PDB file of C-alpha atoms in Angstrom:
ATOM      1  CA  MET A  89     -47.991 -55.546 -87.039  1.00  0.00           C
ATOM      2  CA  LYS A  90     -44.526 -56.749 -86.080  1.00  0.00           C
ATOM      3  CA  VAL A  91     -43.826 -57.133 -82.360  1.00  0.00           C
ATOM      4  CA  GLN A  92     -40.438 -56.940 -80.603  1.00  0.00           C
ATOM      5  CA  ILE A  93     -40.395 -59.556 -77.842  1.00  0.00           C
ATOM      6  CA  GLY A  94     -36.653 -59.331 -77.142  1.00  0.00           C
ATOM      7  CA  LYS A  95     -36.663 -55.547 -76.928  1.00  0.00           C
ATOM      8  CA  MET A  96     -39.734 -55.660 -74.689  1.00  0.00           C
ATOM      9  CA  ILE A  97     -37.978 -58.011 -72.231  1.00  0.00           C
ATOM     10  CA  LEU A  98     -34.784 -55.908 -72.249  1.00  0.00           C
ATOM     11  CA  TYR A  99     -36.606 -52.687 -71.426  1.00  0.00           C
ATOM     12  CA  GLY A 100     -38.693 -54.527 -68.846  1.00  0.00           C
ATOM     13  CA  ILE A 101     -35.479 -55.422 -67.005  1.00  0.00           C
ATOM     14  CA  ILE A 102     -34.156 -51.850 -67.292  1.00  0.00           C
ATOM     15  CA  SER A 103     -37.461 -50.476 -65.987  1.00  0.00           C
ATOM     16  CA  ALA A 104     -37.443 -52.935 -63.082  1.00  0.00           C
ATOM     17  CA  VAL A 105     -34.057 -51.559 -62.048  1.00  0.00           C
ATOM     18  CA  SER A 106     -35.160 -47.908 -62.246  1.00  0.00           C
ATOM     19  CA  TYR A 107     -38.707 -48.307 -60.893  1.00  0.00           C
ATOM     20  CA  LEU A 108     -38.107 -50.885 -58.150  1.00  0.00           C
ATOM     21  CA  ILE A 109     -34.566 -52.023 -57.401  1.00  0.00           C
ATOM     22  CA  VAL A 110     -32.841 -48.619 -57.160  1.00  0.00           C
ATOM     23  CA  PRO A 111     -35.603 -46.914 -55.074  1.00  0.00           C
ATOM     24  CA  LEU A 112     -35.901 -49.858 -52.659  1.00  0.00           C
ATOM     25  CA  ILE A 113     -32.121 -50.072 -52.183  1.00  0.00           C
ATOM     26  CA  MET A 114     -32.005 -46.307 -51.604  1.00  0.00           C
ATOM     27  CA  PHE A 115     -34.833 -46.527 -49.045  1.00  0.00           C
ATOM     28  CA  GLN A 116     -33.050 -49.357 -47.228  1.00  0.00           C
ATOM     29  CA  LEU A 117     -29.705 -47.527 -47.091  1.00  0.00           C
ATOM     30  CA  LEU A 118     -31.299 -44.315 -45.810  1.00  0.00           C
ATOM     31  CA  ASP A 119     -33.211 -46.319 -43.203  1.00  0.00           C
ATOM     32  CA  THR A 120     -30.169 -48.385 -42.164  1.00  0.00           C
ATOM     33  CA  TYR A 121     -28.028 -45.299 -41.541  1.00  0.00           C
ATOM     34  CA  ASN A 122     -30.893 -43.528 -39.684  1.00  0.00           C
ATOM     35  CA  ILE A 123     -30.997 -40.686 -42.198  1.00  0.00           C
ATOM     36  CA  MET A 124     -34.587 -41.030 -43.380  1.00  0.00           C
ATOM     37  CA  THR A 125     -37.383 -43.450 -42.495  1.00  0.00           C
ATOM     38  CA  PHE A 126     -40.070 -44.612 -44.930  1.00  0.00           C
ATOM     39  CA  SER A 127     -43.307 -46.260 -43.864  1.00  0.00           C
ATOM     40  CA  GLN A 128     -44.165 -49.766 -45.052  1.00  0.00           C
ATOM     41  CA  ALA A 129     -47.295 -48.367 -46.712  1.00  0.00           C
ATOM     42  CA  PHE A 130     -45.156 -45.959 -48.757  1.00  0.00           C
ATOM     43  CA  LYS A 131     -42.767 -48.752 -49.799  1.00  0.00           C
ATOM     44  CA  LEU A 132     -45.691 -50.986 -50.778  1.00  0.00           C
ATOM     45  CA  SER A 133     -47.238 -48.219 -52.868  1.00  0.00           C
ATOM     46  CA  ILE A 134     -43.895 -47.684 -54.645  1.00  0.00           C
ATOM     47  CA  ILE A 135     -43.743 -51.423 -55.442  1.00  0.00           C
ATOM     48  CA  ILE A 136     -47.291 -51.432 -56.850  1.00  0.00           C
ATOM     49  CA  ILE A 137     -46.765 -48.241 -58.856  1.00  0.00           C
ATOM     50  CA  GLY A 138     -43.386 -49.542 -60.043  1.00  0.00           C
ATOM     51  CA  ILE A 139     -44.841 -52.821 -61.320  1.00  0.00           C
ATOM     52  CA  ILE A 140     -47.465 -50.933 -63.319  1.00  0.00           C
ATOM     53  CA  GLY A 141     -44.718 -48.686 -64.710  1.00  0.00           C
ATOM     54  CA  ILE A 142     -42.724 -51.749 -65.801  1.00  0.00           C
ATOM     55  CA  VAL A 143     -45.765 -53.094 -67.666  1.00  0.00           C
ATOM     56  CA  PHE A 144     -46.175 -49.746 -69.459  1.00  0.00           C
ATOM     57  CA  SER A 145     -42.502 -49.739 -70.440  1.00  0.00           C
ATOM     58  CA  MET A 146     -42.674 -53.285 -71.803  1.00  0.00           C
ATOM     59  CA  LEU A 147     -45.799 -52.505 -73.832  1.00  0.00           C
ATOM     60  CA  ARG A 148     -44.164 -49.362 -75.191  1.00  0.00           C
ATOM     61  CA  HIS A 149     -41.266 -51.340 -76.648  1.00  0.00           C
ATOM     62  CA  LEU A 150     -43.418 -54.206 -77.898  1.00  0.00           C
ATOM     63  CA  PHE A 151     -44.288 -52.241 -81.043  1.00  0.00           C
ATOM     64  CA  PRO A 152     -41.867 -50.621 -83.528  1.00  0.00           C
ATOM     65  CA  LYS A 153     -41.132 -46.948 -82.895  1.00  0.00           C
ATOM     66  CA  ASP A 154     -42.643 -45.740 -86.177  1.00  0.00           C
ATOM     67  CA  THR A 155     -46.135 -47.043 -85.325  1.00  0.00           C
ATOM     68  CA  SER A 156     -48.993 -45.150 -83.722  1.00  0.00           C
ATOM     69  CA  ALA A 157     -49.409 -48.007 -81.208  1.00  0.00           C
ATOM     70  CA  ASN A 158     -45.874 -47.375 -79.933  1.00  0.00           C
ATOM     71  CA  ARG A 159     -46.483 -43.647 -79.628  1.00  0.00           C
ATOM     72  CA  LEU A 160     -49.820 -44.111 -77.812  1.00  0.00           C
ATOM     73  CA  VAL A 161     -48.278 -46.500 -75.296  1.00  0.00           C
ATOM     74  CA  ALA A 162     -45.349 -44.070 -74.921  1.00  0.00           C
ATOM     75  CA  PHE A 163     -47.889 -41.330 -74.166  1.00  0.00           C
ATOM     76  CA  GLY A 164     -49.519 -43.424 -71.434  1.00  0.00           C
ATOM     77  CA  ALA A 165     -46.158 -44.543 -70.017  1.00  0.00           C
ATOM     78  CA  THR A 166     -44.861 -40.967 -69.838  1.00  0.00           C
ATOM     79  CA  VAL A 167     -48.003 -39.697 -68.119  1.00  0.00           C
ATOM     80  CA  TYR A 168     -47.705 -42.563 -65.666  1.00  0.00           C
ATOM     81  CA  SER A 169     -43.993 -41.909 -65.006  1.00  0.00           C
ATOM     82  CA  GLY A 170     -44.831 -38.261 -64.318  1.00  0.00           C
ATOM     83  CA  ILE A 171     -47.403 -39.310 -61.727  1.00  0.00           C
ATOM     84  CA  TYR A 172     -44.879 -41.783 -60.279  1.00  0.00           C
ATOM     85  CA  LEU A 173     -42.221 -39.077 -59.877  1.00  0.00           C
ATOM     86  CA  PHE A 174     -44.783 -36.652 -58.489  1.00  0.00           C
ATOM     87  CA  TYR A 175     -45.714 -39.239 -55.882  1.00  0.00           C
ATOM     88  CA  MET A 176     -42.044 -39.883 -55.087  1.00  0.00           C
ATOM     89  CA  PHE A 177     -41.304 -36.203 -54.512  1.00  0.00           C
ATOM     90  CA  GLY A 178     -44.752 -34.923 -53.626  1.00  0.00           C
ATOM     91  CA  GLY A 179     -47.113 -37.576 -52.396  1.00  0.00           C
ATOM     92  CA  PHE A 180     -50.875 -37.496 -52.203  1.00  0.00           C
ATOM     93  CA  THR A 181     -51.232 -38.053 -48.457  1.00  0.00           C
ATOM     94  CA  VAL A 182     -54.304 -36.233 -47.153  1.00  0.00           C
ATOM     95  CA  GLY A 183     -53.444 -33.486 -44.675  1.00  0.00           C
ATOM     96  CA  VAL A 184     -49.730 -33.427 -45.533  1.00  0.00           C
ATOM     97  CA  SER A 185     -48.157 -30.787 -47.754  1.00  0.00           C
ATOM     98  CA  TYR A 186     -46.927 -32.072 -51.093  1.00  0.00           C
ATOM     99  CA  GLY A 187     -43.342 -33.189 -50.912  1.00  0.00           C
ATOM    100  CA  THR A 188     -42.741 -33.093 -47.177  1.00  0.00           C
ATOM    101  CA  TYR A 189     -39.951 -35.480 -46.219  1.00  0.00           C
ATOM    102  CA  ALA A 190     -38.197 -35.796 -42.877  1.00  0.00           C
ATOM    103  CA  ILE A 191     -34.503 -36.440 -42.279  1.00  0.00           C
ATOM    104  CA  ASP A 192     -34.008 -37.467 -38.664  1.00  0.00           C
ATOM    105  CA  ILE A 193     -30.547 -37.885 -37.077  1.00  0.00           C
ATOM    106  CA  PRO A 194     -31.204 -38.516 -33.355  1.00  0.00           C
ATOM    107  CA  VAL A 195     -27.513 -38.916 -32.469  1.00  0.00           C
ATOM    108  CA  MET A 196     -26.837 -35.335 -33.580  1.00  0.00           C
ATOM    109  CA  GLY A 197     -30.166 -33.957 -32.357  1.00  0.00           C
ATOM    110  CA  ILE A 198     -31.124 -32.851 -35.871  1.00  0.00           C
ATOM    111  CA  GLN A 199     -34.392 -33.149 -37.768  1.00  0.00           C
ATOM    112  CA  VAL A 200     -35.001 -31.616 -41.188  1.00  0.00           C
ATOM    113  CA  LEU A 201     -38.368 -31.317 -42.932  1.00  0.00           C
ATOM    114  CA  LEU A 202     -38.178 -30.689 -46.682  1.00  0.00           C
ATOM    115  CA  GLY A 203     -41.019 -29.322 -48.799  1.00  0.00           C
ATOM    116  CA  LEU A 204     -40.201 -30.545 -52.309  1.00  0.00           C
ATOM    117  CA  GLN A 205     -43.211 -29.041 -54.079  1.00  0.00           C
ATOM    118  CA  LEU A 206     -41.122 -27.282 -56.735  1.00  0.00           C
ATOM    119  CA  ILE A 207     -39.326 -30.492 -57.722  1.00  0.00           C
ATOM    120  CA  ALA A 208     -42.560 -32.504 -57.791  1.00  0.00           C
ATOM    121  CA  TRP A 209     -44.423 -30.056 -60.019  1.00  0.00           C
ATOM    122  CA  THR A 210     -41.430 -29.448 -62.314  1.00  0.00           C
ATOM    123  CA  LEU A 211     -41.013 -33.171 -62.974  1.00  0.00           C
ATOM    124  CA  LEU A 212     -44.746 -33.508 -63.599  1.00  0.00           C
ATOM    125  CA  ALA A 213     -44.646 -30.601 -66.083  1.00  0.00           C
ATOM    126  CA  SER A 214     -41.673 -32.150 -67.890  1.00  0.00           C
ATOM    127  CA  SER A 215     -43.532 -35.449 -68.226  1.00  0.00           C
ATOM    128  CA  GLY A 216     -46.600 -33.602 -69.507  1.00  0.00           C
ATOM    129  CA  ILE A 217     -44.601 -31.941 -72.293  1.00  0.00           C
ATOM    130  CA  ARG A 218     -42.999 -35.224 -73.375  1.00  0.00           C
ATOM    131  CA  ALA A 219     -46.379 -36.986 -73.240  1.00  0.00           C
ATOM    132  CA  THR A 220     -47.851 -34.313 -75.528  1.00  0.00           C
ATOM    133  CA  GLN A 221     -45.003 -34.943 -77.977  1.00  0.00           C
ATOM    134  CA  TYR A 222     -45.861 -38.661 -78.145  1.00  0.00           C
ATOM    135  CA  LEU A 223     -49.578 -37.940 -78.541  1.00  0.00           C
ATOM    136  CA  VAL A 224     -48.948 -35.578 -81.471  1.00  0.00           C
ATOM    137  CA  GLU A 225     -46.611 -38.153 -83.062  1.00  0.00           C
ATOM    138  CA  ALA A 226     -49.299 -40.846 -82.721  1.00  0.00           C
ATOM    139  CA  ILE A 227     -51.828 -38.612 -84.489  1.00  0.00           C
ATOM    140  CA  GLU A 228     -49.318 -37.722 -87.218  1.00  0.00           C
ATOM    141  CA  ILE A 229     -48.491 -41.383 -87.866  1.00  0.00           C
ATOM    142  CA  SER A 230     -52.114 -42.569 -87.849  1.00  0.00           C
ATOM    143  CA  LYS A 231     -53.266 -39.798 -90.203  1.00  0.00           C
ATOM    144  CA  GLN A 232     -49.990 -39.744 -92.148  1.00  0.00           C
ATOM    145  CA  LYS A 233     -50.012 -35.985 -91.803  1.00  0.00           C
ATOM    146  CA  GLU A 234     -47.575 -33.564 -90.173  1.00  0.00           C
ATOM    147  CA  TYR A 235     -48.746 -30.708 -87.951  1.00  0.00           C
ATOM    148  CA  ASN A 236     -46.568 -27.614 -88.077  1.00  0.00           C
ATOM    149  CA  VAL A 237     -46.132 -24.320 -86.270  1.00  0.00           C
ATOM    150  CA  SER A 238     -44.693 -21.264 -87.978  1.00  0.00           C
ATOM    151  CA  VAL A 239     -42.271 -18.798 -86.407  1.00  0.00           C
ATOM    152  CA  ARG A 240     -40.530 -17.278 -89.460  1.00  0.00           C
ATOM    153  CA  ARG A 241     -40.236 -20.868 -90.692  1.00  0.00           C
ATOM    154  CA  LYS A 242     -42.208 -24.062 -90.281  1.00  0.00           C
ATOM    155  CA  PHE A 243     -41.465 -26.473 -87.452  1.00  0.00           C
ATOM    156  CA  LYS A 244     -42.945 -29.914 -86.975  1.00  0.00           C
ATOM    157  CA  LEU A 245     -45.223 -29.669 -83.922  1.00  0.00           C
ATOM    158  CA  SER A 246     -44.001 -32.911 -82.343  1.00  0.00           C
ATOM    159  CA  LYS A 247     -40.398 -31.707 -82.746  1.00  0.00           C
ATOM    160  CA  VAL A 248     -41.261 -28.477 -80.930  1.00  0.00           C
ATOM    161  CA  PHE A 249     -42.533 -30.440 -77.921  1.00  0.00           C
ATOM    162  CA  LYS A 250     -39.465 -32.684 -78.105  1.00  0.00           C
ATOM    163  CA  VAL A 251     -37.078 -29.714 -78.045  1.00  0.00           C
ATOM    164  CA  VAL A 252     -38.975 -27.990 -75.218  1.00  0.00           C
ATOM    165  CA  GLY A 253     -39.042 -31.237 -73.227  1.00  0.00           C
ATOM    166  CA  SER A 254     -35.313 -31.781 -73.755  1.00  0.00           C
ATOM    167  CA  ILE A 255     -34.489 -28.226 -72.671  1.00  0.00           C
ATOM    168  CA  LEU A 256     -36.652 -28.585 -69.563  1.00  0.00           C
ATOM    169  CA  GLY A 257     -34.945 -31.909 -68.798  1.00  0.00           C
ATOM    170  CA  LEU A 258     -31.524 -30.242 -68.977  1.00  0.00           C
ATOM    171  CA  VAL A 259     -32.743 -27.413 -66.738  1.00  0.00           C
ATOM    172  CA  ILE A 260     -34.012 -29.922 -64.162  1.00  0.00           C
ATOM    173  CA  ALA A 261     -30.719 -31.856 -64.280  1.00  0.00           C
ATOM    174  CA  GLY A 262     -28.760 -28.623 -63.807  1.00  0.00           C
ATOM    175  CA  TYR A 263     -31.013 -27.655 -60.916  1.00  0.00           C
ATOM    176  CA  PHE A 264     -30.414 -30.992 -59.177  1.00  0.00           C
ATOM    177  CA  ILE A 265     -26.641 -30.711 -59.632  1.00  0.00           C
ATOM    178  CA  SER A 266     -26.591 -27.136 -58.317  1.00  0.00           C
ATOM    179  CA  LEU A 267     -28.830 -28.146 -55.419  1.00  0.00           C
ATOM    180  CA  VAL A 268     -26.484 -30.942 -54.340  1.00  0.00           C
ATOM    181  CA  TYR A 269     -23.444 -28.671 -54.667  1.00  0.00           C
ATOM    182  CA  SER A 270     -25.083 -25.846 -52.710  1.00  0.00           C
ATOM    183  CA  GLY A 271     -26.399 -28.163 -50.005  1.00  0.00           C
ATOM    184  CA  LEU A 272     -22.936 -29.612 -49.421  1.00  0.00           C
ATOM    185  CA  ASN A 273     -21.566 -26.081 -48.963  1.00  0.00           C
ATOM    186  CA  LEU A 274     -24.146 -24.897 -46.450  1.00  0.00           C
ATOM    187  CA  SER A 275     -23.667 -25.013 -42.665  1.00  0.00           C
ATOM    188  CA  PHE A 276     -25.463 -23.732 -39.570  1.00  0.00           C
ATOM    189  CA  ASP A 277     -23.203 -23.671 -36.499  1.00  0.00           C
ATOM    190  CA  ILE A 278     -24.541 -22.993 -33.000  1.00  0.00           C
ATOM    191  CA  HIS A 279     -21.968 -21.876 -30.433  1.00  0.00           C
ATOM    192  CA  ASP A 280     -21.639 -24.209 -27.446  1.00  0.00           C
ATOM    193  CA  SER A 281     -21.500 -21.286 -24.994  1.00  0.00           C
ATOM    194  CA  TYR A 282     -23.959 -18.481 -24.293  1.00  0.00           C
ATOM    195  CA  ASP A 283     -23.874 -14.971 -22.849  1.00  0.00           C
ATOM    196  CA  MET A 284     -25.871 -14.248 -19.710  1.00  0.00           C
ATOM    197  CA  ASP A 285     -27.354 -10.987 -18.464  1.00  0.00           C
ATOM    198  CA  TYR A 286     -28.318 -11.331 -14.786  1.00  0.00           C
ATOM    199  CA  ASP A 287     -30.002  -8.490 -12.883  1.00  0.00           C
ATOM    200  CA  ASP A 288     -30.783  -8.884  -9.171  1.00  0.00           C
ATOM    201  CA  ASN A 289     -32.739  -5.588  -9.144  1.00  0.00           C
ATOM    202  CA  GLY A 290     -30.730  -4.408  -6.165  1.00  0.00           C
ATOM    203  CA  THR A 291     -32.073  -7.130  -3.853  1.00  0.00           C
ATOM    204  CA  LEU A 292     -29.158  -9.522  -3.569  1.00  0.00           C
ATOM    205  CA  LEU A 293     -30.824 -11.769  -0.976  1.00  0.00           C
ATOM    206  CA  ASP A 294     -34.240 -11.900  -2.681  1.00  0.00           C
ATOM    207  CA  PRO A 295     -34.072 -13.748  -6.023  1.00  0.00           C
ATOM    208  CA  SER A 296     -37.829 -13.604  -6.649  1.00  0.00           C
ATOM    209  CA  ASP A 297     -37.599 -10.251  -8.463  1.00  0.00           C
ATOM    210  CA  ASP A 298     -34.452 -11.083 -10.443  1.00  0.00           C
ATOM    211  CA  SER A 299     -34.274 -11.405 -14.238  1.00  0.00           C
ATOM    212  CA  ILE A 300     -32.086 -13.531 -16.518  1.00  0.00           C
ATOM    213  CA  ASN A 301     -31.527 -13.149 -20.249  1.00  0.00           C
ATOM    214  CA  LEU A 302     -29.491 -15.681 -22.230  1.00  0.00           C
ATOM    215  CA  THR A 303     -28.076 -14.868 -25.662  1.00  0.00           C
ATOM    216  CA  MET A 304     -27.449 -17.729 -28.089  1.00  0.00           C
ATOM    217  CA  THR A 305     -25.016 -17.141 -30.959  1.00  0.00           C
ATOM    218  CA  PHE A 306     -24.866 -18.925 -34.318  1.00  0.00           C
ATOM    219  CA  ASP A 307     -22.954 -18.689 -37.598  1.00  0.00           C
ATOM    220  CA  VAL A 308     -24.352 -19.256 -41.089  1.00  0.00           C
ATOM    221  CA  SER A 309     -21.957 -20.261 -43.866  1.00  0.00           C
ATOM    222  CA  ASN A 310     -23.630 -20.256 -47.273  1.00  0.00           C
ATOM    223  CA  GLN A 311     -21.036 -21.047 -49.929  1.00  0.00           C
ATOM    224  CA  GLY A 312     -23.643 -22.351 -52.374  1.00  0.00           C
ATOM    225  CA  ILE A 313     -25.113 -20.523 -55.357  1.00  0.00           C
ATOM    226  CA  TYR A 314     -28.536 -19.920 -53.788  1.00  0.00           C
ATOM    227  CA  ALA A 315     -29.359 -17.287 -51.179  1.00  0.00           C
ATOM    228  CA  ILE A 316     -31.322 -18.232 -48.059  1.00  0.00           C
ATOM    229  CA  TYR A 317     -34.519 -16.204 -47.817  1.00  0.00           C
ATOM    230  CA  GLY A 318     -37.061 -15.477 -45.100  1.00  0.00           C
ATOM    231  CA  VAL A 319     -35.344 -17.167 -42.166  1.00  0.00           C
ATOM    232  CA  SER A 320     -37.468 -17.500 -39.026  1.00  0.00           C
ATOM    233  CA  ILE A 321     -35.849 -18.838 -35.848  1.00  0.00           C
ATOM    234  CA  ASP A 322     -37.573 -19.999 -32.665  1.00  0.00           C
ATOM    235  CA  VAL A 323     -35.535 -20.884 -29.572  1.00  0.00           C
ATOM    236  CA  ARG A 324     -36.853 -22.703 -26.508  1.00  0.00           C
ATOM    237  CA  PHE A 325     -34.960 -23.724 -23.355  1.00  0.00           C
ATOM    238  CA  TYR A 326     -35.838 -26.891 -21.423  1.00  0.00           C
ATOM    239  CA  THR A 327     -34.384 -28.332 -18.210  1.00  0.00           C
ATOM    240  CA  HIS A 328     -32.818 -31.763 -17.651  1.00  0.00           C
ATOM    241  CA  ASP A 329     -30.823 -33.441 -14.864  1.00  0.00           C
ATOM    242  CA  SER A 330     -31.898 -30.911 -12.243  1.00  0.00           C
ATOM    243  CA  ASP A 331     -30.060 -31.077  -8.900  1.00  0.00           C
ATOM    244  CA  ASN A 332     -33.292 -30.180  -7.113  1.00  0.00           C
ATOM    245  CA  THR A 333     -36.463 -31.205  -8.930  1.00  0.00           C
ATOM    246  CA  THR A 334     -38.603 -29.506  -6.303  1.00  0.00           C
ATOM    247  CA  ALA A 335     -37.105 -26.092  -7.006  1.00  0.00           C
ATOM    248  CA  LEU A 336     -36.533 -26.733 -10.714  1.00  0.00           C
ATOM    249  CA  PRO A 337     -38.368 -29.735 -12.224  1.00  0.00           C
ATOM    250  CA  ASN A 338     -37.026 -31.625 -15.217  1.00  0.00           C
ATOM    251  CA  ASP A 339     -38.423 -31.289 -18.741  1.00  0.00           C
ATOM    252  CA  ILE A 340     -40.037 -27.894 -18.294  1.00  0.00           C
ATOM    253  CA  LYS A 341     -39.725 -24.893 -20.592  1.00  0.00           C
ATOM    254  CA  VAL A 342     -37.949 -22.082 -18.755  1.00  0.00           C
ATOM    255  CA  GLY A 343     -37.658 -19.554 -21.576  1.00  0.00           C
ATOM    256  CA  GLU A 344     -38.312 -18.918 -25.249  1.00  0.00           C
ATOM    257  CA  SER A 345     -37.766 -16.425 -28.040  1.00  0.00           C
ATOM    258  CA  LEU A 346     -40.054 -16.757 -31.057  1.00  0.00           C
ATOM    259  CA  ASN A 347     -40.219 -15.370 -34.596  1.00  0.00           C
ATOM    260  CA  ASN A 348     -36.686 -14.011 -34.862  1.00  0.00           C
ATOM    261  CA  TYR A 349     -36.583 -12.963 -38.519  1.00  0.00           C
ATOM    262  CA  TYR A 350     -33.602 -12.643 -40.867  1.00  0.00           C
ATOM    263  CA  SER A 351     -34.446 -11.550 -44.401  1.00  0.00           C
ATOM    264  CA  THR A 352     -31.482 -12.960 -46.362  1.00  0.00           C
ATOM    265  CA  PHE A 353     -28.236 -14.874 -45.985  1.00  0.00           C
ATOM    266  CA  HIS A 354     -26.537 -14.250 -49.329  1.00  0.00           C
ATOM    267  CA  SER A 355     -24.812 -16.879 -51.449  1.00  0.00           C
ATOM    268  CA  PHE A 356     -21.025 -17.307 -51.200  1.00  0.00           C
ATOM    269  CA  SER A 357     -21.001 -15.575 -47.831  1.00  0.00           C
ATOM    270  CA  LEU A 358     -20.231 -16.198 -44.163  1.00  0.00           C
ATOM    271  CA  THR A 359     -22.457 -14.476 -41.604  1.00  0.00           C
ATOM    272  CA  PRO A 360     -20.954 -15.035 -38.143  1.00  0.00           C
ATOM    273  CA  ASP A 361     -22.136 -14.132 -34.649  1.00  0.00           C
ATOM    274  CA  ASN A 362     -25.879 -13.854 -35.185  1.00  0.00           C
ATOM    275  CA  ASN A 363     -27.624 -13.452 -31.833  1.00  0.00           C
ATOM    276  CA  VAL A 364     -30.958 -14.541 -30.393  1.00  0.00           C
ATOM    277  CA  THR A 365     -31.762 -13.353 -26.860  1.00  0.00           C
ATOM    278  CA  VAL A 366     -34.072 -15.453 -24.697  1.00  0.00           C
ATOM    279  CA  VAL A 367     -35.843 -13.924 -21.694  1.00  0.00           C
ATOM    280  CA  MET A 368     -36.182 -16.569 -18.988  1.00  0.00           C
ATOM    281  CA  ASP A 369     -39.642 -17.215 -17.565  1.00  0.00           C
ATOM    282  CA  PRO A 370     -40.114 -15.296 -14.244  1.00  0.00           C
ATOM    283  CA  LEU A 371     -41.947 -18.337 -12.834  1.00  0.00           C
ATOM    284  CA  HIS A 372     -38.687 -20.320 -12.916  1.00  0.00           C
ATOM    285  CA  ILE A 373     -36.172 -17.585 -12.089  1.00  0.00           C
ATOM    286  CA  VAL A 374     -35.732 -18.676  -8.463  1.00  0.00           C
ATOM    287  CA  GLY A 375     -35.182 -22.290  -9.503  1.00  0.00           C
ATOM    288  CA  LEU A 376     -32.595 -21.297 -12.110  1.00  0.00           C
ATOM    289  CA  ILE A 377     -30.736 -19.063  -9.671  1.00  0.00           C
ATOM    290  CA  THR A 378     -30.522 -21.716  -6.952  1.00  0.00           C
ATOM    291  CA  THR A 379     -30.305 -24.978  -8.920  1.00  0.00           C
ATOM    292  CA  ALA A 380     -27.782 -26.483 -11.315  1.00  0.00           C
ATOM    293  CA  CYS A 381     -29.090 -28.463 -14.276  1.00  0.00           C
ATOM    294  CA  THR A 382     -28.605 -29.145 -17.969  1.00  0.00           C
ATOM    295  CA  LEU A 383     -30.264 -26.724 -20.370  1.00  0.00           C
ATOM    296  CA  GLU A 384     -31.481 -28.047 -23.702  1.00  0.00           C
ATOM    297  CA  PHE A 385     -31.618 -25.520 -26.516  1.00  0.00           C
ATOM    298  CA  ARG A 386     -34.333 -26.457 -29.019  1.00  0.00           C
ATOM    299  CA  ILE A 387     -33.884 -24.370 -32.145  1.00  0.00           C
ATOM    300  CA  SER A 388     -36.350 -24.309 -35.052  1.00  0.00           C
ATOM    301  CA  PHE A 389     -35.019 -22.803 -38.275  1.00  0.00           C
ATOM    302  CA  SER A 390     -37.527 -22.262 -41.115  1.00  0.00           C
ATOM    303  CA  THR A 391     -36.565 -20.877 -44.517  1.00  0.00           C
ATOM    304  CA  LEU A 392     -36.891 -21.063 -48.298  1.00  0.00           C
ATOM    305  CA  TYR A 393     -33.769 -22.354 -50.047  1.00  0.00           C
ATOM    306  CA  ALA A 394     -33.507 -22.954 -53.805  1.00  0.00           C
ATOM    307  CA  GLY A 395     -37.275 -23.233 -54.045  1.00  0.00           C
ATOM    308  CA  ILE A 396     -37.405 -25.829 -51.248  1.00  0.00           C
ATOM    309  CA  LEU A 397     -39.167 -25.177 -47.965  1.00  0.00           C
ATOM    310  CA  VAL A 398     -36.828 -26.206 -45.141  1.00  0.00           C
ATOM    311  CA  ASP A 399     -37.719 -26.662 -41.482  1.00  0.00           C
ATOM    312  CA  LEU A 400     -34.573 -27.494 -39.498  1.00  0.00           C
ATOM    313  CA  ASN A 401     -34.854 -28.536 -35.848  1.00  0.00           C
ATOM    314  CA  ILE A 402     -31.672 -28.749 -33.776  1.00  0.00           C
ATOM    315  CA  SER A 403     -31.233 -29.713 -30.144  1.00  0.00           C
ATOM    316  CA  ILE A 404     -28.076 -29.096 -28.097  1.00  0.00           C
ATOM    317  CA  GLN A 405     -27.438 -29.363 -24.366  1.00  0.00           C
ATOM    318  CA  VAL A 406     -25.252 -27.112 -22.223  1.00  0.00           C
ATOM    319  CA  PRO A 407     -24.548 -27.152 -18.464  1.00  0.00           C
ATOM    320  CA  TRP A 408     -26.250 -24.600 -16.220  1.00  0.00           C
ATOM    321  CA  THR A 409     -24.641 -23.618 -12.902  1.00  0.00           C
ATOM    322  CA  ALA A 410     -26.599 -22.200  -9.974  1.00  0.00           C
ATOM    323  CA  LEU A 411     -25.928 -18.479  -9.546  1.00  0.00           C
ATOM    324  CA  ILE A 412     -26.073 -18.446  -5.744  1.00  0.00           C
TER     325      ILE A 412
END
C-alpha cells in the first residue's frame, strides 16, 4: 500500500497549529488581559490531548483517501476530535457542570459564569455523524460494496451521513456567528443612584424602630436575535469604609432582596427602569441612620441566553450618608 509521507508531515503541521498553537495563544491572551484564567492542569491536558490528535491526523493522511485504512484512521481521528472539542467546551471535571467557564474582570467588578453544555454536546454530535460516515466508507471500500438508503430514490449511505454532517456543521457555524453578534449587542446597565424610602414611624428621636428601603434600578438592552429567558436577580448590600465601625462595622450584609424573577427580555428591545427593592436589615438600621459609609451592591443575574446558562455577578459601590 502506498504511503504519503509528505502529505502526512503537512497535515501534522496544520494539526499542530489548530490543536496546540492557536489554543495556547488564546489562553495566554485571555490570561494576560485578565479576561479568563485557565489552570495549569487544564493547559497540560490540552497539550497532551492535542499531541494525540496530531498523531491521529498524521496517520489519517499517511494512506491514500480511497483506502479502508485511511477511512478507519479518519473514523478514529474524528471521534477523538469530538472528544477534544467536548473537553474544550464541556470538560469532565468531577463536581463541575459541563462547560462552566468563568470570565473575571476585577477592575470592573464583573464575573460571568458560562454553562456551555449545548455547544459541547452539539459539537460532539457533529463529530459522531462525521465519524459514522468514515466508518461506513471504510466498510464499503473493504467489501467493495455500496450501502444505500431509499427515499423515493437510492442514496449512498455514506453520502447521507456526509450531507447531514455538513448541514449540521453549517448550523453550528451560523449559531456561533449569531451568538457573537448577539453578545456584542447585549448590555446590562445598573444606575449609579438609588431611591430611598425612610420611615421613622413617628418617633423622630428614636431610630430603633425606623425602616429603610432602597430601590436599585437597571436597564436591559437586548439588540441581539435571542431573547433572554428566566432571569433571576439577587441583590445584597454590604458596608465598607464606615465612619464608625462600632455602630456600623465594615464588610457586613445590611440588606438583601432574593429571587426577583423576570420571565423574558425580548430580542431587539430596550427595557429601561427595572426596579429591585431591598429592605434593610432591622439589626443595622440604627447604624445606617447614624453612620456614613460606602455601600457595595452585589448583584447576581442568572438566565438562559441562546441555549447558554449565564450567571453574571456585578459589584458596584455608592456612597451612603448618615440620615441624622
